[in-house]
Short mmCIF file of C-alpha atoms in Angstrom, two decimals:
data_model
loop_
_atom_site.label_atom_id
_atom_site.label_comp_id
_atom_site.label_asym_id
_atom_site.label_seq_id
_atom_site.Cartn_x
_atom_site.Cartn_y
_atom_site.Cartn_z
CA MET A 1 142.18 -40.21 -111.97
CA LYS A 2 144.90 -42.83 -112.31
CA ILE A 3 148.52 -41.78 -112.64
CA THR A 4 148.71 -43.57 -116.02
CA THR A 5 145.86 -41.43 -117.36
CA ARG A 6 147.35 -38.23 -115.92
CA ILE A 7 150.74 -38.94 -117.50
CA LEU A 8 149.03 -39.83 -120.80
CA LEU A 9 147.06 -36.55 -120.84
CA LEU A 10 150.07 -34.50 -119.76
CA LEU A 11 152.44 -35.90 -122.38
CA THR A 12 149.77 -35.70 -125.09
CA GLY A 13 149.00 -32.09 -124.19
CA VAL A 14 152.67 -31.08 -124.19
CA PHE A 15 153.52 -32.81 -127.47
CA LEU A 16 150.32 -31.64 -129.17
CA SER A 17 150.98 -28.04 -128.12
CA LEU A 18 154.52 -28.20 -129.51
CA ILE A 19 153.27 -29.69 -132.79
CA LEU A 20 150.55 -27.03 -133.10
CA LEU A 21 153.05 -24.23 -132.45
CA LEU A 22 155.50 -25.68 -134.98
CA SER A 23 152.78 -26.21 -137.60
CA GLY A 24 151.47 -22.68 -137.09
CA PHE A 25 154.95 -21.24 -137.47
CA ILE A 26 155.58 -23.23 -140.68
CA TYR A 27 152.21 -22.19 -142.13
CA TYR A 28 152.69 -18.52 -141.23
CA ALA A 29 156.26 -18.42 -142.58
CA SER A 30 155.30 -20.20 -145.81
CA ALA A 31 152.35 -17.87 -146.40
CA ASN A 32 154.49 -14.79 -145.89
CA TYR A 33 157.18 -16.19 -148.17
CA SER A 34 154.59 -16.93 -150.88
CA PHE A 35 153.40 -13.30 -150.71
CA GLU A 36 156.90 -11.87 -150.94
CA ASP A 37 157.87 -14.28 -153.70
CA PHE A 38 154.73 -13.50 -155.74
CA TYR A 39 155.24 -9.76 -155.38
CA LYS A 40 158.79 -10.27 -156.65
CA ARG A 41 157.48 -12.21 -159.63
CA LEU A 42 155.04 -9.42 -160.45
CA GLU A 43 157.79 -6.82 -160.14
CA ILE A 44 159.96 -8.77 -162.61
CA ARG A 45 157.04 -8.91 -165.05
CA ALA A 46 156.45 -5.20 -164.65
CA ALA A 47 160.11 -4.40 -165.37
CA THR A 48 160.19 -6.81 -168.33
CA THR A 49 157.00 -5.35 -169.82
CA ALA A 50 158.32 -1.82 -169.43
CA LYS A 51 161.50 -2.79 -171.24
CA ILE A 52 159.52 -4.31 -174.09
CA TYR A 53 156.99 -1.55 -174.60
CA LEU A 54 158.84 1.55 -173.52
CA GLU A 55 162.30 0.97 -174.94
CA ASP A 56 163.37 0.82 -178.57
CA ASN A 57 166.67 -1.00 -179.00
CA GLN A 58 168.10 -4.25 -180.25
CA ASP A 59 167.79 -6.00 -176.88
CA ILE A 60 164.00 -5.85 -176.92
CA ASN A 61 163.62 -8.94 -179.08
CA ALA A 62 165.78 -10.91 -176.71
CA ILE A 63 163.70 -9.74 -173.73
CA LYS A 64 160.52 -10.76 -175.54
CA GLU A 65 161.90 -14.20 -176.15
CA VAL A 66 162.86 -14.58 -172.50
CA ARG A 67 159.41 -13.48 -171.34
CA GLN A 68 157.63 -15.85 -173.72
CA SER A 69 159.91 -18.75 -172.81
CA TYR A 70 160.21 -18.40 -169.06
CA LEU A 71 157.39 -16.20 -167.75
CA GLU A 72 154.18 -18.19 -168.00
CA GLN A 73 150.79 -16.52 -168.08
CA LEU A 74 149.46 -16.04 -164.54
CA PRO A 75 145.77 -16.41 -163.65
CA LYS A 76 143.87 -13.15 -164.21
CA GLU A 77 147.10 -11.45 -165.20
CA GLU A 78 146.70 -7.81 -166.28
CA ILE A 79 149.35 -5.21 -167.13
CA GLN A 80 148.70 -1.48 -167.12
CA ILE A 81 151.19 1.11 -168.46
CA MET A 82 150.40 4.77 -167.97
CA SER A 83 152.04 8.11 -167.82
CA THR A 84 152.72 9.21 -164.31
CA PRO A 85 149.50 10.95 -163.23
CA SER A 86 149.37 14.08 -161.18
CA GLY A 87 146.69 16.10 -159.42
CA ASP A 88 143.13 14.83 -159.85
CA SER A 89 144.22 12.38 -162.53
CA VAL A 90 145.66 10.18 -159.74
CA ARG A 91 142.19 9.65 -158.26
CA ILE A 92 140.73 9.01 -161.73
CA LYS A 93 143.39 6.42 -162.57
CA ALA A 94 142.97 4.74 -159.18
CA SER A 95 139.22 4.48 -159.72
CA THR A 96 139.76 3.06 -163.21
CA LEU A 97 142.17 0.42 -161.95
CA ASN A 98 140.02 -0.23 -158.85
CA VAL A 99 142.96 0.38 -156.52
CA PRO A 100 143.37 2.87 -153.64
CA VAL A 101 144.91 6.26 -154.31
CA TYR A 102 147.70 5.73 -151.75
CA PHE A 103 148.93 2.77 -153.85
CA LEU A 104 149.64 5.03 -156.85
CA GLU A 105 151.04 7.77 -154.63
CA GLU A 106 153.45 5.32 -153.03
CA ILE A 107 154.66 4.13 -156.47
CA LYS A 108 155.32 7.71 -157.47
CA LYS A 109 157.12 8.49 -154.24
CA GLU A 110 159.03 5.28 -153.48
CA GLY A 111 159.49 3.88 -156.98
CA SER A 112 157.56 0.67 -156.23
CA ALA A 113 154.60 -0.51 -154.14
CA ASN A 114 152.51 -3.60 -153.42
CA TYR A 115 148.79 -3.95 -152.80
CA ARG A 116 146.58 -6.94 -152.11
CA LYS A 117 142.84 -7.23 -152.61
CA GLN A 118 141.69 -10.62 -151.36
CA ASN A 119 143.62 -13.05 -153.58
CA LEU A 120 144.39 -10.50 -156.27
CA PHE A 121 147.89 -9.08 -155.91
CA TYR A 122 149.13 -5.77 -157.40
CA THR A 123 152.70 -4.64 -157.94
CA GLY A 124 153.58 -1.30 -159.45
CA ILE A 125 156.88 0.33 -160.43
CA ARG A 126 157.87 3.76 -161.65
CA TYR A 127 159.85 3.42 -164.89
CA ARG A 128 161.78 6.16 -166.72
CA SER A 129 162.07 5.60 -170.47
CA SER A 130 165.52 6.29 -171.80
CA ASP A 131 164.15 7.16 -175.25
CA ALA A 132 161.38 9.55 -174.27
CA ASP A 133 162.98 10.63 -171.01
CA LYS A 134 159.60 10.32 -169.37
CA ASP A 135 158.26 8.58 -166.23
CA TYR A 136 155.67 5.83 -166.50
CA LEU A 137 153.77 3.70 -164.00
CA VAL A 138 153.70 -0.01 -164.79
CA ILE A 139 151.15 -1.99 -162.74
CA VAL A 140 150.87 -5.78 -162.94
CA SER A 141 148.04 -7.66 -161.24
CA ALA A 142 147.35 -11.36 -161.04
CA GLU A 143 145.82 -14.03 -158.81
CA ASN A 144 148.37 -15.70 -156.48
CA TYR A 145 148.26 -19.21 -157.81
CA TYR A 146 150.97 -20.32 -155.41
CA TYR A 147 149.01 -19.15 -152.37
CA THR A 148 145.66 -20.60 -153.42
CA HIS A 149 147.10 -23.96 -154.40
CA HIS A 150 150.45 -24.51 -152.68
CA ILE A 151 149.48 -23.09 -149.31
CA ARG A 152 146.23 -25.01 -149.41
CA TYR A 153 148.23 -28.15 -150.08
CA LEU A 154 150.57 -27.25 -147.23
CA ARG A 155 147.60 -26.67 -144.91
CA ASN A 156 146.12 -30.05 -145.77
CA LEU A 157 149.53 -31.66 -145.32
CA LEU A 158 149.96 -30.05 -141.90
CA VAL A 159 146.48 -31.13 -140.78
CA SER A 160 147.19 -34.71 -141.90
CA THR A 161 150.54 -34.61 -140.14
CA LEU A 162 148.84 -33.28 -137.02
CA VAL A 163 146.33 -36.15 -136.99
CA ILE A 164 149.06 -38.75 -137.54
CA SER A 165 151.24 -37.10 -134.89
CA LEU A 166 148.34 -37.12 -132.43
CA VAL A 167 147.89 -40.85 -132.88
CA LEU A 168 151.64 -41.47 -132.52
CA VAL A 169 151.84 -39.20 -129.47
CA LEU A 170 148.95 -41.06 -127.83
CA LEU A 171 150.63 -44.39 -128.45
CA ILE A 172 154.06 -43.19 -127.28
CA SER A 173 152.58 -41.43 -124.24
CA PHE A 174 150.65 -44.56 -123.30
CA TRP A 175 153.81 -46.65 -123.61
CA ILE A 176 155.85 -44.16 -121.55
CA SER A 177 153.17 -43.94 -118.84
CA ARG A 178 152.97 -47.72 -118.60
CA LYS A 179 156.75 -47.91 -118.48
CA ILE A 180 156.88 -45.37 -115.64
CA VAL A 181 153.95 -46.73 -113.64
CA GLN A 182 154.76 -50.43 -114.05
CA PRO A 183 157.44 -50.46 -111.30
CA LEU A 184 154.94 -48.80 -108.95
CA GLN A 185 152.34 -51.43 -109.80
CA ASP A 186 154.93 -54.15 -109.15
CA ILE A 187 155.70 -52.59 -105.76
CA THR A 188 151.97 -52.41 -104.93
CA THR A 189 151.42 -56.05 -105.91
CA ARG A 190 154.44 -57.16 -103.90
CA VAL A 191 153.39 -55.18 -100.83
CA LYS A 192 149.90 -56.75 -100.94
CA ASP A 193 151.56 -60.17 -100.73
CA ILE A 194 153.40 -59.24 -97.52
CA SER A 195 151.63 -59.89 -94.23
CA SER A 196 152.51 -60.72 -90.64
CA GLU A 197 152.93 -64.35 -91.71
CA ASN A 198 155.67 -63.63 -94.27
CA LEU A 199 157.45 -60.47 -93.15
CA ASN A 200 160.66 -61.96 -94.48
CA LEU A 201 159.62 -61.04 -98.05
CA ARG A 202 161.28 -57.97 -99.54
CA LEU A 203 160.75 -55.73 -102.54
CA LYS A 204 163.07 -56.06 -105.50
CA SER A 205 165.39 -53.06 -105.70
CA SER A 206 167.41 -52.20 -108.79
CA ASP A 207 170.95 -50.89 -108.91
CA HIS A 208 169.72 -47.65 -110.48
CA ASN A 209 170.00 -44.74 -108.09
CA ASP A 210 166.54 -43.34 -108.88
CA GLU A 211 163.39 -42.48 -106.92
CA LEU A 212 161.79 -45.90 -107.43
CA SER A 213 164.91 -47.65 -106.16
CA THR A 214 164.92 -45.34 -103.13
CA LEU A 215 161.23 -46.10 -102.54
CA ALA A 216 161.87 -49.86 -102.65
CA LYS A 217 164.82 -49.54 -100.26
CA THR A 218 162.72 -47.42 -97.89
CA PHE A 219 159.98 -50.06 -97.91
CA ASN A 220 162.56 -52.76 -97.25
CA ASP A 221 164.01 -50.78 -94.34
CA MET A 222 160.51 -50.38 -92.92
CA LEU A 223 159.90 -54.12 -93.32
CA ASP A 224 163.18 -54.81 -91.51
CA ARG A 225 161.97 -52.71 -88.60
CA LEU A 226 158.54 -54.32 -88.64
CA GLU A 227 160.04 -57.79 -88.74
CA ALA A 228 162.32 -56.93 -85.83
CA ALA A 229 159.37 -55.46 -83.91
CA PHE A 230 157.21 -58.54 -84.57
CA GLU A 231 160.05 -60.82 -83.56
CA THR A 232 160.64 -58.80 -80.40
CA GLN A 233 156.94 -58.95 -79.63
CA LYS A 234 156.86 -62.72 -80.10
CA ASN A 235 159.93 -63.13 -77.90
CA PHE A 236 158.38 -60.86 -75.29
CA VAL A 237 155.12 -62.81 -75.19
CA SER A 238 157.01 -66.11 -75.04
CA ASN A 239 159.41 -64.94 -72.33
CA ALA A 240 156.69 -63.16 -70.35
CA SER A 241 154.54 -66.30 -70.45
CA HIS A 242 157.45 -68.35 -69.19
CA GLU A 243 158.49 -65.88 -66.50
CA LEU A 244 154.97 -65.45 -65.19
CA ASN A 245 154.04 -69.10 -65.56
CA THR A 246 156.94 -70.36 -63.41
CA PRO A 247 155.85 -68.75 -60.11
CA LEU A 248 152.19 -69.49 -60.88
CA THR A 249 152.99 -73.14 -61.44
CA SER A 250 154.90 -73.24 -58.12
CA ILE A 251 152.00 -71.59 -56.28
CA ILE A 252 149.41 -73.91 -57.80
CA GLY A 253 151.59 -76.99 -57.22
CA GLU A 254 152.29 -76.07 -53.60
CA ALA A 255 148.60 -75.44 -52.95
CA ASP A 256 147.60 -78.76 -54.57
CA VAL A 257 150.12 -80.67 -52.48
CA ILE A 258 149.14 -79.09 -49.18
CA LEU A 259 145.43 -79.60 -49.87
CA SER A 260 145.77 -83.20 -51.03
CA LYS A 261 145.48 -84.47 -47.41
CA PRO A 262 145.39 -83.12 -43.87
CA ARG A 263 148.75 -81.68 -42.74
CA GLN A 264 150.46 -80.64 -39.57
CA PRO A 265 150.40 -76.91 -38.69
CA HIS A 266 154.10 -76.48 -39.45
CA GLU A 267 153.59 -78.04 -42.88
CA TYR A 268 150.86 -75.52 -43.60
CA GLN A 269 153.17 -72.72 -42.49
CA GLU A 270 155.98 -73.95 -44.77
CA ALA A 271 153.61 -74.22 -47.73
CA ILE A 272 152.17 -70.75 -47.16
CA ALA A 273 155.70 -69.33 -46.86
CA ALA A 274 156.66 -70.95 -50.18
CA ILE A 275 153.48 -69.65 -51.82
CA LEU A 276 154.18 -66.17 -50.42
CA GLU A 277 157.73 -66.22 -51.79
CA GLU A 278 156.56 -67.20 -55.27
CA ALA A 279 153.75 -64.62 -55.11
CA GLU A 280 156.27 -61.91 -54.25
CA LYS A 281 158.40 -62.94 -57.24
CA LEU A 282 155.31 -62.79 -59.43
CA ASN A 283 154.43 -59.36 -58.03
CA LYS A 284 157.94 -58.01 -58.70
CA LYS A 285 157.88 -59.27 -62.29
CA THR A 286 154.42 -57.81 -62.87
CA GLN A 287 155.47 -54.43 -61.47
CA ALA A 288 158.62 -54.50 -63.58
CA LEU A 289 156.54 -55.22 -66.68
CA LEU A 290 154.15 -52.40 -65.84
CA PHE A 291 157.01 -49.95 -65.32
CA LEU A 292 158.66 -51.09 -68.55
CA ALA A 293 155.41 -50.40 -70.41
CA GLN A 294 155.11 -46.98 -68.79
CA THR A 295 158.65 -45.92 -69.71
CA GLY A 296 158.05 -47.04 -73.28
CA TYR A 297 154.89 -44.94 -73.64
CA ASN A 298 155.84 -41.58 -75.16
CA GLY A 299 152.53 -40.00 -74.27
CA LYS A 300 153.14 -40.39 -70.53
CA VAL A 301 153.24 -36.97 -68.85
CA LEU A 302 156.31 -36.65 -66.60
CA LYS A 303 157.75 -33.77 -64.66
CA PHE A 304 161.12 -32.66 -66.00
CA ASP A 305 163.44 -30.42 -63.98
CA LYS A 306 167.09 -29.43 -64.01
CA VAL A 307 169.17 -32.40 -62.77
CA ARG A 308 172.88 -32.26 -61.95
CA ILE A 309 174.42 -35.49 -63.16
CA ASP A 310 177.45 -35.43 -60.82
CA GLN A 311 175.14 -35.25 -57.79
CA LEU A 312 172.92 -37.94 -59.33
CA ILE A 313 175.89 -40.30 -59.62
CA LEU A 314 176.76 -39.74 -55.95
CA ASP A 315 173.14 -40.49 -54.96
CA VAL A 316 173.20 -43.68 -57.05
CA LYS A 317 176.46 -44.69 -55.34
CA GLU A 318 174.71 -44.46 -51.95
CA THR A 319 171.88 -46.67 -53.23
CA VAL A 320 174.32 -49.24 -54.59
CA ASP A 321 176.23 -49.25 -51.28
CA LYS A 322 173.06 -50.29 -49.47
CA ILE A 323 172.28 -53.18 -51.84
CA TYR A 324 175.86 -54.31 -52.54
CA PRO A 325 177.87 -53.29 -49.46
CA ALA A 326 180.98 -55.03 -50.81
CA ASN A 327 180.96 -53.15 -54.13
CA LYS A 328 184.09 -51.56 -55.57
CA VAL A 329 182.53 -48.71 -57.54
CA LEU A 330 185.14 -46.06 -58.35
CA ILE A 331 183.88 -42.65 -59.52
CA ASP A 332 186.11 -40.64 -61.84
CA PHE A 333 185.31 -36.92 -61.97
CA SER A 334 188.60 -35.91 -63.59
CA PHE A 335 186.88 -35.05 -66.88
CA LEU A 336 184.32 -32.67 -65.37
CA PRO A 337 183.75 -29.50 -67.40
CA GLU A 338 184.72 -26.13 -65.98
CA SER A 339 181.19 -24.75 -66.20
CA PRO A 340 178.64 -26.29 -63.77
CA GLU A 341 175.92 -25.60 -66.36
CA LYS A 342 177.39 -28.35 -68.53
CA LEU A 343 176.56 -30.86 -65.76
CA LYS A 344 172.84 -30.13 -65.87
CA VAL A 345 170.23 -31.88 -67.96
CA LYS A 346 166.49 -31.40 -68.27
CA GLY A 347 165.01 -34.63 -66.97
CA ASN A 348 163.15 -36.67 -64.39
CA GLU A 349 165.48 -37.35 -61.48
CA GLN A 350 163.74 -40.54 -60.29
CA LEU A 351 163.83 -42.15 -63.73
CA LEU A 352 167.45 -41.18 -64.34
CA HIS A 353 168.35 -42.52 -60.88
CA LEU A 354 166.64 -45.82 -61.73
CA ALA A 355 168.33 -46.08 -65.15
CA LEU A 356 171.82 -45.40 -63.80
CA SER A 357 171.26 -47.69 -60.80
CA ASN A 358 170.32 -50.55 -63.14
CA VAL A 359 173.53 -50.15 -65.12
CA ILE A 360 175.87 -49.86 -62.09
CA MET A 361 174.20 -52.66 -60.12
CA ASN A 362 174.37 -54.95 -63.15
CA ALA A 363 178.08 -54.14 -63.39
CA CYS A 364 178.56 -55.04 -59.71
CA LYS A 365 176.45 -58.20 -59.92
CA TYR A 366 177.98 -59.69 -63.08
CA SER A 367 181.54 -58.89 -61.99
CA ASN A 368 181.11 -60.43 -58.51
CA ASN A 369 181.73 -57.02 -56.91
CA ASP A 370 184.98 -56.51 -58.79
CA ILE A 371 186.11 -52.97 -59.68
CA VAL A 372 183.51 -50.90 -61.56
CA ARG A 373 184.63 -47.55 -62.95
CA VAL A 374 182.11 -44.78 -63.43
CA SER A 375 183.40 -41.79 -65.46
CA LEU A 376 181.63 -38.48 -66.12
CA GLY A 377 182.52 -36.03 -68.85
CA ALA A 378 180.89 -33.52 -71.20
CA SER A 379 181.18 -32.24 -74.74
CA SER A 380 179.74 -29.00 -76.09
CA GLN A 381 176.27 -30.56 -76.41
CA GLN A 382 176.21 -33.79 -74.36
CA ILE A 383 176.91 -35.20 -70.94
CA ILE A 384 178.65 -38.56 -71.21
CA ILE A 385 178.51 -41.25 -68.51
CA VAL A 386 180.70 -44.35 -68.95
CA VAL A 387 180.28 -47.43 -66.72
CA LYS A 388 182.95 -50.12 -67.22
CA ASP A 389 183.19 -53.42 -65.30
CA GLN A 390 185.53 -56.41 -65.35
CA GLY A 391 182.87 -59.09 -65.28
CA ILE A 392 181.73 -62.03 -67.39
CA GLY A 393 180.80 -59.92 -70.41
CA ILE A 394 178.15 -60.64 -73.02
CA PRO A 395 178.63 -63.14 -75.88
CA GLU A 396 179.15 -61.27 -79.16
CA ASP A 397 176.27 -63.04 -80.94
CA GLU A 398 173.84 -62.21 -78.10
CA ILE A 399 174.55 -58.52 -77.56
CA LYS A 400 171.91 -57.53 -80.14
CA TYR A 401 169.19 -59.01 -77.90
CA ILE A 402 170.09 -57.19 -74.67
CA TYR A 403 167.17 -54.75 -75.00
CA ASP A 404 164.58 -57.52 -75.42
CA PRO A 405 162.48 -57.83 -72.23
CA PHE A 406 163.33 -60.98 -70.19
CA PHE A 407 166.37 -61.73 -72.32
CA ARG A 408 169.36 -62.93 -70.31
CA ALA A 409 172.69 -63.90 -71.81
CA SER A 410 173.58 -67.59 -71.84
CA ASN A 411 176.42 -67.06 -69.31
CA THR A 412 174.19 -65.47 -66.61
CA LYS A 413 172.35 -68.56 -65.36
CA ARG A 414 174.04 -68.50 -61.95
CA PHE A 415 173.00 -64.90 -61.38
CA GLU A 416 169.51 -63.85 -60.35
CA GLY A 417 167.61 -61.38 -62.49
CA TYR A 418 164.61 -60.80 -64.74
CA GLY A 419 166.23 -59.33 -67.85
CA ILE A 420 164.21 -56.10 -67.62
CA GLY A 421 166.82 -53.63 -66.30
CA LEU A 422 168.47 -52.70 -69.61
CA PRO A 423 165.17 -52.32 -71.55
CA ILE A 424 163.95 -49.93 -68.82
CA THR A 425 167.26 -48.03 -68.91
CA ARG A 426 167.10 -47.65 -72.68
CA ASN A 427 163.50 -46.37 -72.53
CA VAL A 428 164.44 -43.81 -69.87
CA VAL A 429 167.43 -42.59 -71.90
CA LYS A 430 165.26 -42.28 -75.03
CA MET A 431 162.68 -40.28 -73.05
CA HIS A 432 165.51 -37.82 -72.31
CA GLU A 433 166.44 -37.57 -76.02
CA GLY A 434 169.68 -39.45 -75.32
CA GLU A 435 171.34 -42.63 -76.50
CA ILE A 436 172.92 -45.67 -74.87
CA LEU A 437 175.80 -47.66 -76.35
CA VAL A 438 176.87 -51.08 -75.03
CA SER A 439 180.06 -52.91 -75.98
CA SER A 440 181.48 -56.07 -74.46
CA VAL A 441 184.31 -58.58 -74.56
CA ILE A 442 183.52 -62.00 -73.16
CA ASN A 443 185.17 -62.65 -69.77
CA GLU A 444 186.68 -59.14 -69.83
CA GLY A 445 183.68 -57.02 -69.03
CA VAL A 446 181.01 -54.68 -70.38
CA THR A 447 181.24 -50.95 -71.17
CA VAL A 448 178.02 -48.91 -71.11
CA GLU A 449 178.08 -45.34 -72.46
CA ILE A 450 175.12 -43.04 -71.84
CA ARG A 451 174.85 -39.71 -73.68
CA ILE A 452 172.24 -37.14 -72.64
CA PRO A 453 171.82 -33.63 -74.16
CA ILE A 454 172.94 -30.78 -71.93
CA GLY A 455 170.05 -28.70 -70.65
CA GLY A 456 167.54 -30.49 -72.87
CA TYR A 457 169.37 -29.74 -76.15
CA LYS A 458 168.10 -32.33 -78.65
CA LEU A 459 170.58 -34.50 -80.54
#
């Protein structure tokens, strides 16, 4: 069932229920009022009749005139005046009047009583004559004209109103449902128009801080991420093609040249050496790509143990010393926490060693073995490693691309590298539920901050 139909049925049901309840209350209240009002009318007639027939004074003529002028004849109106019965005469009188005995008994006891038989209403009063000093029962009966005609008219009016209200409610509910669902339909239509060829399109978001605006903004945020992912993928394919094609072209070219005509043995040796060098470069790039893919795969099962970060930094320093003997890496342990437990993380030592080695060796390489400061500290939840160099830095407009595979800043052309170290480092840090922050000032250096949860505590 469509949302429009569900909203239409829901609103119609709610409004119709309210109208039915209101109509029922009006009908019930009006009917009760008509009963009470008619009983009051009969009581007035009973009292007036008693005054006329049971009293003998000068005011009687005036009462007669009032009754004739203002009290119209009611349908099936009958008036009975009798001496107050007692004993068996009560049952006889009740049978004569065709009313229950308790009705007469209640008049005698309470002074007045009402009784209804279908649409015939009875009202009786006990009246004491001042002349004869005697009690009488005056009973007036009549058909309730107001109930049979006015209430019927009210019932018909309410039914007509209910039908008209139902039509109006249907129309209003349909308009409201269309008004509510229309933005969703617009979003659906717009999303269908977006594909991999036009990821730059965005949904229109209003300034209203409502759920639909939040939905549109969420879609737009998702499209931003998708566009960035597609762009990264395109850059990766383009860069990977270039990086892999260069050594392949050299290998193929060298082989074509050496095979174009007979050569001397030393020429063959030189060509094979060149081919071997390019093949080794190709192998390193392929292995780096494979490792990058493995570190980016969350489903990869790895062994995680307790790793002390201060010892890890010392091990990395030994590795860096072997590759860059002239390095000036300075380790600052002045911010170490008092508790050794705050130096331990739950992680894979080999991967963390690789990630930290990439960062420190990049700092040494791009600063021409100038001073590189490595600081270690800890907060209540994180271990913080800061690596700061005094090298060439990264241009401000290029720092957002540093995690793209094969990306190398425009000022790094005289330095060897593949542009895969930082993407691998970021993947390793993410696998350990950590984060990496990179800031840079051109020609002043780069600062890399790595934060990893203590003991596997998630951020």
